[in-house]
Amino acid sequence: QTSAHSGKPVYVYMVQPVIAALAAKLLEQDSAEVRVASLAHGKFYAAIVKDASEEIRGKDMAHGLARVGREIDQVRRAVAWAQKQPGPEPDPEKDQLLRDLVVPLRSYAVGFRSLYREYGGWLDACREACGRLEDKHGLVAVLRAQGDVSSFLQQHVEALKCYEQALKHCQEIGDRPAEAKVCKALGDLALRNGDLEGAEEQYQKALDACK
C-alpha cells in the first residue's frame, strides 16, 4: 500500500483476532510477562508517534497525521496500561514510556484532531511522570501542551498558569528555543484576551529568545 499524499510505502500489520485473544489470555497467567509485553508494545508505538510527529511538524504533515490516525487506538491502549500501573514505588520504565507516548502527540491531539479533554487527561499523568523522572525538558513540553489545551477550552487563567510555570522551568534550564515557544504562546493568549500591549511584549520576548 502507498500513501496517496507522499508516495511512501505504508505497511499495516494485523493480528488475527482469535490469535490475539489467545495470546492475551496466556499472558494473563504471568504478570511479569504482561509487563514485558506491555512495555514492548508501548515502546513500539512511541517510536511510531515520534517519527510521525516529526513528519507533522516537517514537510510531510499529511503522511504523519495518517500514521498516527491508523495507530491511535494502540497508542490509547499503551497509555492506559502505563496510567494503570500501581504506585508509589519508583517505576522509571513506565514513566519514560508515558512521557515518550504523550509528549510527541501534542501537534496531532491539539493542533489537528481537537482531542483536548482526552489528551488533557494524559498530560496530567505525564506531568507527574516527568516530575518523578526529574525531566525538566519533558516538564516544559507538558506544561506548554497543558496551556494549549486550557487555552482552546477557554480556561485562560489555567492556561496562563501553565505557560508561566513552563517559562520558569525554561529559564532555569536555559532552554532558549523552548522559552521562545512559551513566550509566543503567552502572546497568543494575551491576543485572545484582547491585550494587544501584552501580546506585543510577549512576541518581542519570543523574538529575543530566538537570537
mmCIF file with all atom_site columns, C-alpha atoms in Angstrom:
data_model
loop_
_atom_site.group_PDB
_atom_site.id
_atom_site.type_symbol
_atom_site.label_atom_id
_atom_site.label_alt_id
_atom_site.label_comp_id
_atom_site.label_asym_id
_atom_site.label_entity_id
_atom_site.label_seq_id
_atom_site.pdbx_PDB_ins_code
_atom_site.Cartn_x
_atom_site.Cartn_y
_atom_site.Cartn_z
_atom_site.occupancy
_atom_site.B_iso_or_equiv
_atom_site.pdbx_formal_charge
_atom_site.auth_seq_id
_atom_site.auth_comp_id
_atom_site.auth_asym_id
_atom_site.auth_atom_id
_atom_site.pdbx_PDB_model_num
ATOM 1   C CA . GLN A 1 1   ? 0.000   0.000   0.000  1.00 0.00 ? 1   GLN A CA 1
ATOM 2   C CA . THR A 1 2   ? 1.280   3.507   -0.883 1.00 0.00 ? 2   THR A CA 1
ATOM 3   C CA . SER A 1 3   ? 0.416   6.831   0.729  1.00 0.00 ? 3   SER A CA 1
ATOM 4   C CA . ALA A 1 4   ? -1.682  8.969   -1.593 1.00 0.00 ? 4   ALA A CA 1
ATOM 5   C CA . HIS A 1 5   ? -0.043  12.107  -0.201 1.00 0.00 ? 5   HIS A CA 1
ATOM 6   C CA . SER A 1 6   ? 3.659   11.300  -0.212 1.00 0.00 ? 6   SER A CA 1
ATOM 7   C CA . GLY A 1 7   ? 4.086   8.201   -2.339 1.00 0.00 ? 7   GLY A CA 1
ATOM 8   C CA . LYS A 1 8   ? 5.812   6.481   0.597  1.00 0.00 ? 8   LYS A CA 1
ATOM 9   C CA . PRO A 1 9   ? 5.057   2.817   1.232  1.00 0.00 ? 9   PRO A CA 1
ATOM 10  C CA . VAL A 1 10  ? 2.685   2.148   4.117  1.00 0.00 ? 10  VAL A CA 1
ATOM 11  C CA . TYR A 1 11  ? 2.908   -1.213  5.834  1.00 0.00 ? 11  TYR A CA 1
ATOM 12  C CA . VAL A 1 12  ? -0.025  -2.275  8.010  1.00 0.00 ? 12  VAL A CA 1
ATOM 13  C CA . TYR A 1 13  ? 0.228   -5.466  10.048 1.00 0.00 ? 13  TYR A CA 1
ATOM 14  C CA . MET A 1 14  ? -2.726  -7.069  11.802 1.00 0.00 ? 14  MET A CA 1
ATOM 15  C CA . VAL A 1 15  ? -3.016  -9.992  14.177 1.00 0.00 ? 15  VAL A CA 1
ATOM 16  C CA . GLN A 1 16  ? -5.897  -12.427 13.703 1.00 0.00 ? 16  GLN A CA 1
ATOM 17  C CA . PRO A 1 17  ? -8.422  -11.616 16.487 1.00 0.00 ? 17  PRO A CA 1
ATOM 18  C CA . VAL A 1 18  ? -8.555  -15.217 17.706 1.00 0.00 ? 18  VAL A CA 1
ATOM 19  C CA . ILE A 1 19  ? -4.756  -15.404 17.949 1.00 0.00 ? 19  ILE A CA 1
ATOM 20  C CA . ALA A 1 20  ? -4.636  -12.024 19.706 1.00 0.00 ? 20  ALA A CA 1
ATOM 21  C CA . ALA A 1 21  ? -7.265  -13.151 22.231 1.00 0.00 ? 21  ALA A CA 1
ATOM 22  C CA . LEU A 1 22  ? -5.389  -16.407 22.903 1.00 0.00 ? 22  LEU A CA 1
ATOM 23  C CA . ALA A 1 23  ? -2.080  -14.555 23.366 1.00 0.00 ? 23  ALA A CA 1
ATOM 24  C CA . ALA A 1 24  ? -3.702  -12.110 25.800 1.00 0.00 ? 24  ALA A CA 1
ATOM 25  C CA . LYS A 1 25  ? -5.206  -14.997 27.789 1.00 0.00 ? 25  LYS A CA 1
ATOM 26  C CA . LEU A 1 26  ? -1.871  -16.784 28.021 1.00 0.00 ? 26  LEU A CA 1
ATOM 27  C CA . LEU A 1 27  ? -0.112  -13.594 29.093 1.00 0.00 ? 27  LEU A CA 1
ATOM 28  C CA . GLU A 1 28  ? -2.541  -13.159 31.986 1.00 0.00 ? 28  GLU A CA 1
ATOM 29  C CA . GLN A 1 29  ? -1.003  -16.228 33.612 1.00 0.00 ? 29  GLN A CA 1
ATOM 30  C CA . ASP A 1 30  ? 2.303   -14.416 34.211 1.00 0.00 ? 30  ASP A CA 1
ATOM 31  C CA . SER A 1 31  ? 2.269   -10.797 35.433 1.00 0.00 ? 31  SER A CA 1
ATOM 32  C CA . ALA A 1 32  ? 5.975   -10.402 34.658 1.00 0.00 ? 32  ALA A CA 1
ATOM 33  C CA . GLU A 1 33  ? 5.354   -11.384 31.041 1.00 0.00 ? 33  GLU A CA 1
ATOM 34  C CA . VAL A 1 34  ? 2.413   -8.982  30.862 1.00 0.00 ? 34  VAL A CA 1
ATOM 35  C CA . ARG A 1 35  ? 4.723   -6.167  31.909 1.00 0.00 ? 35  ARG A CA 1
ATOM 36  C CA . VAL A 1 36  ? 7.436   -7.117  29.416 1.00 0.00 ? 36  VAL A CA 1
ATOM 37  C CA . ALA A 1 37  ? 4.923   -7.385  26.579 1.00 0.00 ? 37  ALA A CA 1
ATOM 38  C CA . SER A 1 38  ? 3.159   -4.126  27.539 1.00 0.00 ? 38  SER A CA 1
ATOM 39  C CA . LEU A 1 39  ? 6.425   -2.184  27.701 1.00 0.00 ? 39  LEU A CA 1
ATOM 40  C CA . ALA A 1 40  ? 7.497   -3.581  24.326 1.00 0.00 ? 40  ALA A CA 1
ATOM 41  C CA . HIS A 1 41  ? 4.089   -2.736  22.853 1.00 0.00 ? 41  HIS A CA 1
ATOM 42  C CA . GLY A 1 42  ? 4.243   0.819   24.208 1.00 0.00 ? 42  GLY A CA 1
ATOM 43  C CA . LYS A 1 43  ? 7.814   1.434   23.054 1.00 0.00 ? 43  LYS A CA 1
ATOM 44  C CA . PHE A 1 44  ? 6.928   0.243   19.546 1.00 0.00 ? 44  PHE A CA 1
ATOM 45  C CA . TYR A 1 45  ? 4.088   2.749   19.259 1.00 0.00 ? 45  TYR A CA 1
ATOM 46  C CA . ALA A 1 46  ? 6.085   5.502   20.973 1.00 0.00 ? 46  ALA A CA 1
ATOM 47  C CA . ALA A 1 47  ? 8.631   5.179   18.158 1.00 0.00 ? 47  ALA A CA 1
ATOM 48  C CA . ILE A 1 48  ? 5.861   5.485   15.576 1.00 0.00 ? 48  ILE A CA 1
ATOM 49  C CA . VAL A 1 49  ? 4.439   8.553   17.316 1.00 0.00 ? 49  VAL A CA 1
ATOM 50  C CA . LYS A 1 50  ? 7.881   10.172  17.477 1.00 0.00 ? 50  LYS A CA 1
ATOM 51  C CA . ASP A 1 51  ? 8.570   9.654   13.763 1.00 0.00 ? 51  ASP A CA 1
ATOM 52  C CA . ALA A 1 52  ? 5.072   10.729  12.751 1.00 0.00 ? 52  ALA A CA 1
ATOM 53  C CA . SER A 1 53  ? 5.203   13.868  14.911 1.00 0.00 ? 53  SER A CA 1
ATOM 54  C CA . GLU A 1 54  ? 8.412   14.896  13.159 1.00 0.00 ? 54  GLU A CA 1
ATOM 55  C CA . GLU A 1 55  ? 6.633   14.446  9.822  1.00 0.00 ? 55  GLU A CA 1
ATOM 56  C CA . ILE A 1 56  ? 3.675   16.523  11.044 1.00 0.00 ? 56  ILE A CA 1
ATOM 57  C CA . ARG A 1 57  ? 5.987   19.376  12.019 1.00 0.00 ? 57  ARG A CA 1
ATOM 58  C CA . GLY A 1 58  ? 8.035   18.978  8.850  1.00 0.00 ? 58  GLY A CA 1
ATOM 59  C CA . LYS A 1 59  ? 7.258   18.656  5.176  1.00 0.00 ? 59  LYS A CA 1
ATOM 60  C CA . ASP A 1 60  ? 5.051   15.549  5.260  1.00 0.00 ? 60  ASP A CA 1
ATOM 61  C CA . MET A 1 61  ? 2.217   16.600  7.547  1.00 0.00 ? 61  MET A CA 1
ATOM 62  C CA . ALA A 1 62  ? -0.492  14.539  5.833  1.00 0.00 ? 62  ALA A CA 1
ATOM 63  C CA . HIS A 1 63  ? 1.569   11.362  5.982  1.00 0.00 ? 63  HIS A CA 1
ATOM 64  C CA . GLY A 1 64  ? 2.368   11.895  9.667  1.00 0.00 ? 64  GLY A CA 1
ATOM 65  C CA . LEU A 1 65  ? -1.264  12.566  10.559 1.00 0.00 ? 65  LEU A CA 1
ATOM 66  C CA . ALA A 1 66  ? -2.345  9.444   8.706  1.00 0.00 ? 66  ALA A CA 1
ATOM 67  C CA . ARG A 1 67  ? 0.252   7.314   10.511 1.00 0.00 ? 67  ARG A CA 1
ATOM 68  C CA . VAL A 1 68  ? -0.899  8.431   13.944 1.00 0.00 ? 68  VAL A CA 1
ATOM 69  C CA . GLY A 1 69  ? -4.540  8.104   12.919 1.00 0.00 ? 69  GLY A CA 1
ATOM 70  C CA . ARG A 1 70  ? -4.028  4.464   11.948 1.00 0.00 ? 70  ARG A CA 1
ATOM 71  C CA . GLU A 1 71  ? -2.368  3.642   15.268 1.00 0.00 ? 71  GLU A CA 1
ATOM 72  C CA . ILE A 1 72  ? -4.188  5.909   17.732 1.00 0.00 ? 72  ILE A CA 1
ATOM 73  C CA . ASP A 1 73  ? -6.196  3.063   19.275 1.00 0.00 ? 73  ASP A CA 1
ATOM 74  C CA . GLN A 1 74  ? -2.972  1.173   20.020 1.00 0.00 ? 74  GLN A CA 1
ATOM 75  C CA . VAL A 1 75  ? -1.486  4.361   21.458 1.00 0.00 ? 75  VAL A CA 1
ATOM 76  C CA . ARG A 1 76  ? -4.554  4.711   23.692 1.00 0.00 ? 76  ARG A CA 1
ATOM 77  C CA . ARG A 1 77  ? -4.076  1.139   24.854 1.00 0.00 ? 77  ARG A CA 1
ATOM 78  C CA . ALA A 1 78  ? -0.403  1.746   25.681 1.00 0.00 ? 78  ALA A CA 1
ATOM 79  C CA . VAL A 1 79  ? -1.149  4.988   27.554 1.00 0.00 ? 79  VAL A CA 1
ATOM 80  C CA . ALA A 1 80  ? -3.960  3.297   29.507 1.00 0.00 ? 80  ALA A CA 1
ATOM 81  C CA . TRP A 1 81  ? -1.610  0.496   30.573 1.00 0.00 ? 81  TRP A CA 1
ATOM 82  C CA . ALA A 1 82  ? 1.018   2.982   31.779 1.00 0.00 ? 82  ALA A CA 1
ATOM 83  C CA . GLN A 1 83  ? -1.581  5.012   33.677 1.00 0.00 ? 83  GLN A CA 1
ATOM 84  C CA . LYS A 1 84  ? -2.907  1.909   35.458 1.00 0.00 ? 84  LYS A CA 1
ATOM 85  C CA . GLN A 1 85  ? 0.429   0.766   36.846 1.00 0.00 ? 85  GLN A CA 1
ATOM 86  C CA . PRO A 1 86  ? 0.424   0.852   40.646 1.00 0.00 ? 86  PRO A CA 1
ATOM 87  C CA . GLY A 1 87  ? 2.465   3.261   42.747 1.00 0.00 ? 87  GLY A CA 1
ATOM 88  C CA . PRO A 1 88  ? 4.078   4.722   44.724 1.00 0.00 ? 88  PRO A CA 1
ATOM 89  C CA . GLU A 1 89  ? 7.129   2.548   44.027 1.00 0.00 ? 89  GLU A CA 1
ATOM 90  C CA . PRO A 1 90  ? 9.523   4.219   41.538 1.00 0.00 ? 90  PRO A CA 1
ATOM 91  C CA . ASP A 1 91  ? 8.940   2.850   38.053 1.00 0.00 ? 91  ASP A CA 1
ATOM 92  C CA . PRO A 1 92  ? 11.124  4.845   35.629 1.00 0.00 ? 92  PRO A CA 1
ATOM 93  C CA . GLU A 1 93  ? 10.430  2.494   32.711 1.00 0.00 ? 93  GLU A CA 1
ATOM 94  C CA . LYS A 1 94  ? 6.711   3.168   32.968 1.00 0.00 ? 94  LYS A CA 1
ATOM 95  C CA . ASP A 1 95  ? 7.225   6.913   33.453 1.00 0.00 ? 95  ASP A CA 1
ATOM 96  C CA . GLN A 1 96  ? 9.579   7.136   30.477 1.00 0.00 ? 96  GLN A CA 1
ATOM 97  C CA . LEU A 1 97  ? 7.095   5.231   28.336 1.00 0.00 ? 97  LEU A CA 1
ATOM 98  C CA . LEU A 1 98  ? 4.260   7.560   29.296 1.00 0.00 ? 98  LEU A CA 1
ATOM 99  C CA . ARG A 1 99  ? 6.409   10.603  28.514 1.00 0.00 ? 99  ARG A CA 1
ATOM 100 C CA . ASP A 1 100 ? 7.549   9.196   25.159 1.00 0.00 ? 100 ASP A CA 1
ATOM 101 C CA . LEU A 1 101 ? 3.989   8.341   24.123 1.00 0.00 ? 101 LEU A CA 1
ATOM 102 C CA . VAL A 1 102 ? 2.285   11.556  25.223 1.00 0.00 ? 102 VAL A CA 1
ATOM 103 C CA . VAL A 1 103 ? 4.688   14.462  24.647 1.00 0.00 ? 103 VAL A CA 1
ATOM 104 C CA . PRO A 1 104 ? 5.140   13.992  20.868 1.00 0.00 ? 104 PRO A CA 1
ATOM 105 C CA . LEU A 1 105 ? 1.359   13.784  20.349 1.00 0.00 ? 105 LEU A CA 1
ATOM 106 C CA . ARG A 1 106 ? 0.800   17.494  21.023 1.00 0.00 ? 106 ARG A CA 1
ATOM 107 C CA . SER A 1 107 ? 0.531   18.600  17.384 1.00 0.00 ? 107 SER A CA 1
ATOM 108 C CA . TYR A 1 108 ? -1.744  15.698  16.452 1.00 0.00 ? 108 TYR A CA 1
ATOM 109 C CA . ALA A 1 109 ? -4.004  15.869  19.505 1.00 0.00 ? 109 ALA A CA 1
ATOM 110 C CA . VAL A 1 110 ? -4.259  19.647  19.938 1.00 0.00 ? 110 VAL A CA 1
ATOM 111 C CA . GLY A 1 111 ? -3.381  21.185  16.597 1.00 0.00 ? 111 GLY A CA 1
ATOM 112 C CA . PHE A 1 112 ? -5.241  18.854  14.255 1.00 0.00 ? 112 PHE A CA 1
ATOM 113 C CA . ARG A 1 113 ? -7.660  16.461  15.978 1.00 0.00 ? 113 ARG A CA 1
ATOM 114 C CA . SER A 1 114 ? -9.061  18.567  18.864 1.00 0.00 ? 114 SER A CA 1
ATOM 115 C CA . LEU A 1 115 ? -8.657  15.784  21.431 1.00 0.00 ? 115 LEU A CA 1
ATOM 116 C CA . TYR A 1 116 ? -8.465  18.365  24.180 1.00 0.00 ? 116 TYR A CA 1
ATOM 117 C CA . ARG A 1 117 ? -10.107 16.540  27.079 1.00 0.00 ? 117 ARG A CA 1
ATOM 118 C CA . GLU A 1 118 ? -8.669  13.112  26.352 1.00 0.00 ? 118 GLU A CA 1
ATOM 119 C CA . TYR A 1 119 ? -5.178  14.471  25.751 1.00 0.00 ? 119 TYR A CA 1
ATOM 120 C CA . GLY A 1 120 ? -5.513  16.739  28.780 1.00 0.00 ? 120 GLY A CA 1
ATOM 121 C CA . GLY A 1 121 ? -6.009  13.667  30.970 1.00 0.00 ? 121 GLY A CA 1
ATOM 122 C CA . TRP A 1 122 ? -2.924  12.063  29.503 1.00 0.00 ? 122 TRP A CA 1
ATOM 123 C CA . LEU A 1 123 ? -0.939  15.233  30.148 1.00 0.00 ? 123 LEU A CA 1
ATOM 124 C CA . ASP A 1 124 ? -1.891  15.216  33.828 1.00 0.00 ? 124 ASP A CA 1
ATOM 125 C CA . ALA A 1 125 ? -0.390  11.737  34.224 1.00 0.00 ? 125 ALA A CA 1
ATOM 126 C CA . CYS A 1 126 ? 2.595   12.649  32.047 1.00 0.00 ? 126 CYS A CA 1
ATOM 127 C CA . ARG A 1 127 ? 3.326   15.726  34.145 1.00 0.00 ? 127 ARG A CA 1
ATOM 128 C CA . GLU A 1 128 ? 3.571   13.547  37.254 1.00 0.00 ? 128 GLU A CA 1
ATOM 129 C CA . ALA A 1 129 ? 5.818   11.116  35.375 1.00 0.00 ? 129 ALA A CA 1
ATOM 130 C CA . CYS A 1 130 ? 8.189   13.886  34.279 1.00 0.00 ? 130 CYS A CA 1
ATOM 131 C CA . GLY A 1 131 ? 8.309   15.118  37.844 1.00 0.00 ? 131 GLY A CA 1
ATOM 132 C CA . ARG A 1 132 ? 9.329   11.686  39.114 1.00 0.00 ? 132 ARG A CA 1
ATOM 133 C CA . LEU A 1 133 ? 11.926  11.442  36.358 1.00 0.00 ? 133 LEU A CA 1
ATOM 134 C CA . GLU A 1 134 ? 13.197  14.949  37.189 1.00 0.00 ? 134 GLU A CA 1
ATOM 135 C CA . ASP A 1 135 ? 12.955  15.658  33.472 1.00 0.00 ? 135 ASP A CA 1
ATOM 136 C CA . LYS A 1 136 ? 12.694  19.450  33.244 1.00 0.00 ? 136 LYS A CA 1
ATOM 137 C CA . HIS A 1 137 ? 12.671  19.462  29.440 1.00 0.00 ? 137 HIS A CA 1
ATOM 138 C CA . GLY A 1 138 ? 9.799   16.990  29.419 1.00 0.00 ? 138 GLY A CA 1
ATOM 139 C CA . LEU A 1 139 ? 8.011   19.026  32.083 1.00 0.00 ? 139 LEU A CA 1
ATOM 140 C CA . VAL A 1 140 ? 8.316   22.180  29.974 1.00 0.00 ? 140 VAL A CA 1
ATOM 141 C CA . ALA A 1 141 ? 6.788   20.362  26.993 1.00 0.00 ? 141 ALA A CA 1
ATOM 142 C CA . VAL A 1 142 ? 3.932   19.019  29.110 1.00 0.00 ? 142 VAL A CA 1
ATOM 143 C CA . LEU A 1 143 ? 3.186   22.389  30.728 1.00 0.00 ? 143 LEU A CA 1
ATOM 144 C CA . ARG A 1 144 ? 3.147   24.125  27.346 1.00 0.00 ? 144 ARG A CA 1
ATOM 145 C CA . ALA A 1 145 ? 0.780   21.478  25.995 1.00 0.00 ? 145 ALA A CA 1
ATOM 146 C CA . GLN A 1 146 ? -1.433  21.826  29.076 1.00 0.00 ? 146 GLN A CA 1
ATOM 147 C CA . GLY A 1 147 ? -1.503  25.564  28.472 1.00 0.00 ? 147 GLY A CA 1
ATOM 148 C CA . ASP A 1 148 ? -2.559  24.963  24.872 1.00 0.00 ? 148 ASP A CA 1
ATOM 149 C CA . VAL A 1 149 ? -5.338  22.598  25.934 1.00 0.00 ? 149 VAL A CA 1
ATOM 150 C CA . SER A 1 150 ? -6.619  25.030  28.579 1.00 0.00 ? 150 SER A CA 1
ATOM 151 C CA . SER A 1 151 ? -6.487  27.901  26.101 1.00 0.00 ? 151 SER A CA 1
ATOM 152 C CA . PHE A 1 152 ? -8.528  26.032  23.495 1.00 0.00 ? 152 PHE A CA 1
ATOM 153 C CA . LEU A 1 153 ? -11.060 25.133  26.216 1.00 0.00 ? 153 LEU A CA 1
ATOM 154 C CA . GLN A 1 154 ? -11.331 28.857  27.093 1.00 0.00 ? 154 GLN A CA 1
ATOM 155 C CA . GLN A 1 155 ? -9.756  28.225  30.514 1.00 0.00 ? 155 GLN A CA 1
ATOM 156 C CA . HIS A 1 156 ? -7.484  31.244  30.216 1.00 0.00 ? 156 HIS A CA 1
ATOM 157 C CA . VAL A 1 157 ? -6.486  31.521  33.886 1.00 0.00 ? 157 VAL A CA 1
ATOM 158 C CA . GLU A 1 158 ? -5.317  27.905  33.935 1.00 0.00 ? 158 GLU A CA 1
ATOM 159 C CA . ALA A 1 159 ? -3.567  28.362  30.583 1.00 0.00 ? 159 ALA A CA 1
ATOM 160 C CA . LEU A 1 160 ? -1.672  31.384  31.907 1.00 0.00 ? 160 LEU A CA 1
ATOM 161 C CA . LYS A 1 161 ? -0.634  29.431  34.995 1.00 0.00 ? 161 LYS A CA 1
ATOM 162 C CA . CYS A 1 162 ? 0.725   26.547  32.904 1.00 0.00 ? 162 CYS A CA 1
ATOM 163 C CA . TYR A 1 163 ? 2.608   28.824  30.497 1.00 0.00 ? 163 TYR A CA 1
ATOM 164 C CA . GLU A 1 164 ? 4.167   30.805  33.348 1.00 0.00 ? 164 GLU A CA 1
ATOM 165 C CA . GLN A 1 165 ? 5.335   27.613  35.054 1.00 0.00 ? 165 GLN A CA 1
ATOM 166 C CA . ALA A 1 166 ? 6.751   26.376  31.747 1.00 0.00 ? 166 ALA A CA 1
ATOM 167 C CA . LEU A 1 167 ? 8.561   29.694  31.264 1.00 0.00 ? 167 LEU A CA 1
ATOM 168 C CA . LYS A 1 168 ? 10.082  29.470  34.739 1.00 0.00 ? 168 LYS A CA 1
ATOM 169 C CA . HIS A 1 169 ? 11.463  25.990  34.030 1.00 0.00 ? 169 HIS A CA 1
ATOM 170 C CA . CYS A 1 170 ? 12.776  27.116  30.614 1.00 0.00 ? 170 CYS A CA 1
ATOM 171 C CA . GLN A 1 171 ? 14.754  29.891  32.256 1.00 0.00 ? 171 GLN A CA 1
ATOM 172 C CA . GLU A 1 172 ? 16.055  27.571  34.979 1.00 0.00 ? 172 GLU A CA 1
ATOM 173 C CA . ILE A 1 173 ? 17.498  25.115  32.455 1.00 0.00 ? 173 ILE A CA 1
ATOM 174 C CA . GLY A 1 174 ? 18.485  27.743  29.869 1.00 0.00 ? 174 GLY A CA 1
ATOM 175 C CA . ASP A 1 175 ? 16.336  26.295  27.069 1.00 0.00 ? 175 ASP A CA 1
ATOM 176 C CA . ARG A 1 176 ? 16.012  29.357  24.838 1.00 0.00 ? 176 ARG A CA 1
ATOM 177 C CA . PRO A 1 177 ? 14.169  27.681  21.931 1.00 0.00 ? 177 PRO A CA 1
ATOM 178 C CA . ALA A 1 178 ? 11.527  26.361  24.346 1.00 0.00 ? 178 ALA A CA 1
ATOM 179 C CA . GLU A 1 179 ? 11.382  29.775  26.021 1.00 0.00 ? 179 GLU A CA 1
ATOM 180 C CA . ALA A 1 180 ? 10.627  31.364  22.648 1.00 0.00 ? 180 ALA A CA 1
ATOM 181 C CA . LYS A 1 181 ? 7.747   28.937  22.065 1.00 0.00 ? 181 LYS A CA 1
ATOM 182 C CA . VAL A 1 182 ? 6.285   29.594  25.508 1.00 0.00 ? 182 VAL A CA 1
ATOM 183 C CA . CYS A 1 183 ? 6.549   33.382  25.079 1.00 0.00 ? 183 CYS A CA 1
ATOM 184 C CA . LYS A 1 184 ? 4.761   33.086  21.737 1.00 0.00 ? 184 LYS A CA 1
ATOM 185 C CA . ALA A 1 185 ? 2.033   31.028  23.416 1.00 0.00 ? 185 ALA A CA 1
ATOM 186 C CA . LEU A 1 186 ? 1.716   33.733  26.090 1.00 0.00 ? 186 LEU A CA 1
ATOM 187 C CA . GLY A 1 187 ? 1.443   36.316  23.333 1.00 0.00 ? 187 GLY A CA 1
ATOM 188 C CA . ASP A 1 188 ? -1.284  34.324  21.590 1.00 0.00 ? 188 ASP A CA 1
ATOM 189 C CA . LEU A 1 189 ? -3.161  34.031  24.879 1.00 0.00 ? 189 LEU A CA 1
ATOM 190 C CA . ALA A 1 190 ? -2.908  37.780  25.518 1.00 0.00 ? 190 ALA A CA 1
ATOM 191 C CA . LEU A 1 191 ? -4.156  38.441  21.989 1.00 0.00 ? 191 LEU A CA 1
ATOM 192 C CA . ARG A 1 192 ? -7.181  36.186  22.532 1.00 0.00 ? 192 ARG A CA 1
ATOM 193 C CA . ASN A 1 193 ? -7.954  38.193  25.662 1.00 0.00 ? 193 ASN A CA 1
ATOM 194 C CA . GLY A 1 194 ? -7.731  41.480  23.788 1.00 0.00 ? 194 GLY A CA 1
ATOM 195 C CA . ASP A 1 195 ? -4.496  42.574  25.490 1.00 0.00 ? 195 ASP A CA 1
ATOM 196 C CA . LEU A 1 196 ? -2.621  43.965  22.498 1.00 0.00 ? 196 LEU A CA 1
ATOM 197 C CA . GLU A 1 197 ? 0.218   45.504  24.525 1.00 0.00 ? 197 GLU A CA 1
ATOM 198 C CA . GLY A 1 198 ? 0.746   42.286  26.465 1.00 0.00 ? 198 GLY A CA 1
ATOM 199 C CA . ALA A 1 199 ? 0.757   40.290  23.241 1.00 0.00 ? 199 ALA A CA 1
ATOM 200 C CA . GLU A 1 200 ? 3.310   42.596  21.657 1.00 0.00 ? 200 GLU A CA 1
ATOM 201 C CA . GLU A 1 201 ? 5.543   42.341  24.728 1.00 0.00 ? 201 GLU A CA 1
ATOM 202 C CA . GLN A 1 202 ? 5.468   38.544  24.728 1.00 0.00 ? 202 GLN A CA 1
ATOM 203 C CA . TYR A 1 203 ? 6.090   38.310  20.974 1.00 0.00 ? 203 TYR A CA 1
ATOM 204 C CA . GLN A 1 204 ? 9.129   40.560  21.402 1.00 0.00 ? 204 GLN A CA 1
ATOM 205 C CA . LYS A 1 205 ? 10.406  38.294  24.188 1.00 0.00 ? 205 LYS A CA 1
ATOM 206 C CA . ALA A 1 206 ? 9.908   35.327  21.856 1.00 0.00 ? 206 ALA A CA 1
ATOM 207 C CA . LEU A 1 207 ? 11.992  37.047  19.175 1.00 0.00 ? 207 LEU A CA 1
ATOM 208 C CA . ASP A 1 208 ? 14.691  37.912  21.709 1.00 0.00 ? 208 ASP A CA 1
ATOM 209 C CA . ALA A 1 209 ? 14.857  34.287  22.862 1.00 0.00 ? 209 ALA A CA 1
ATOM 210 C CA . CYS A 1 210 ? 15.466  33.216  19.262 1.00 0.00 ? 210 CYS A CA 1
ATOM 211 C CA . LYS A 1 211 ? 18.625  35.324  18.990 1.00 0.00 ? 211 LYS A CA 1
#
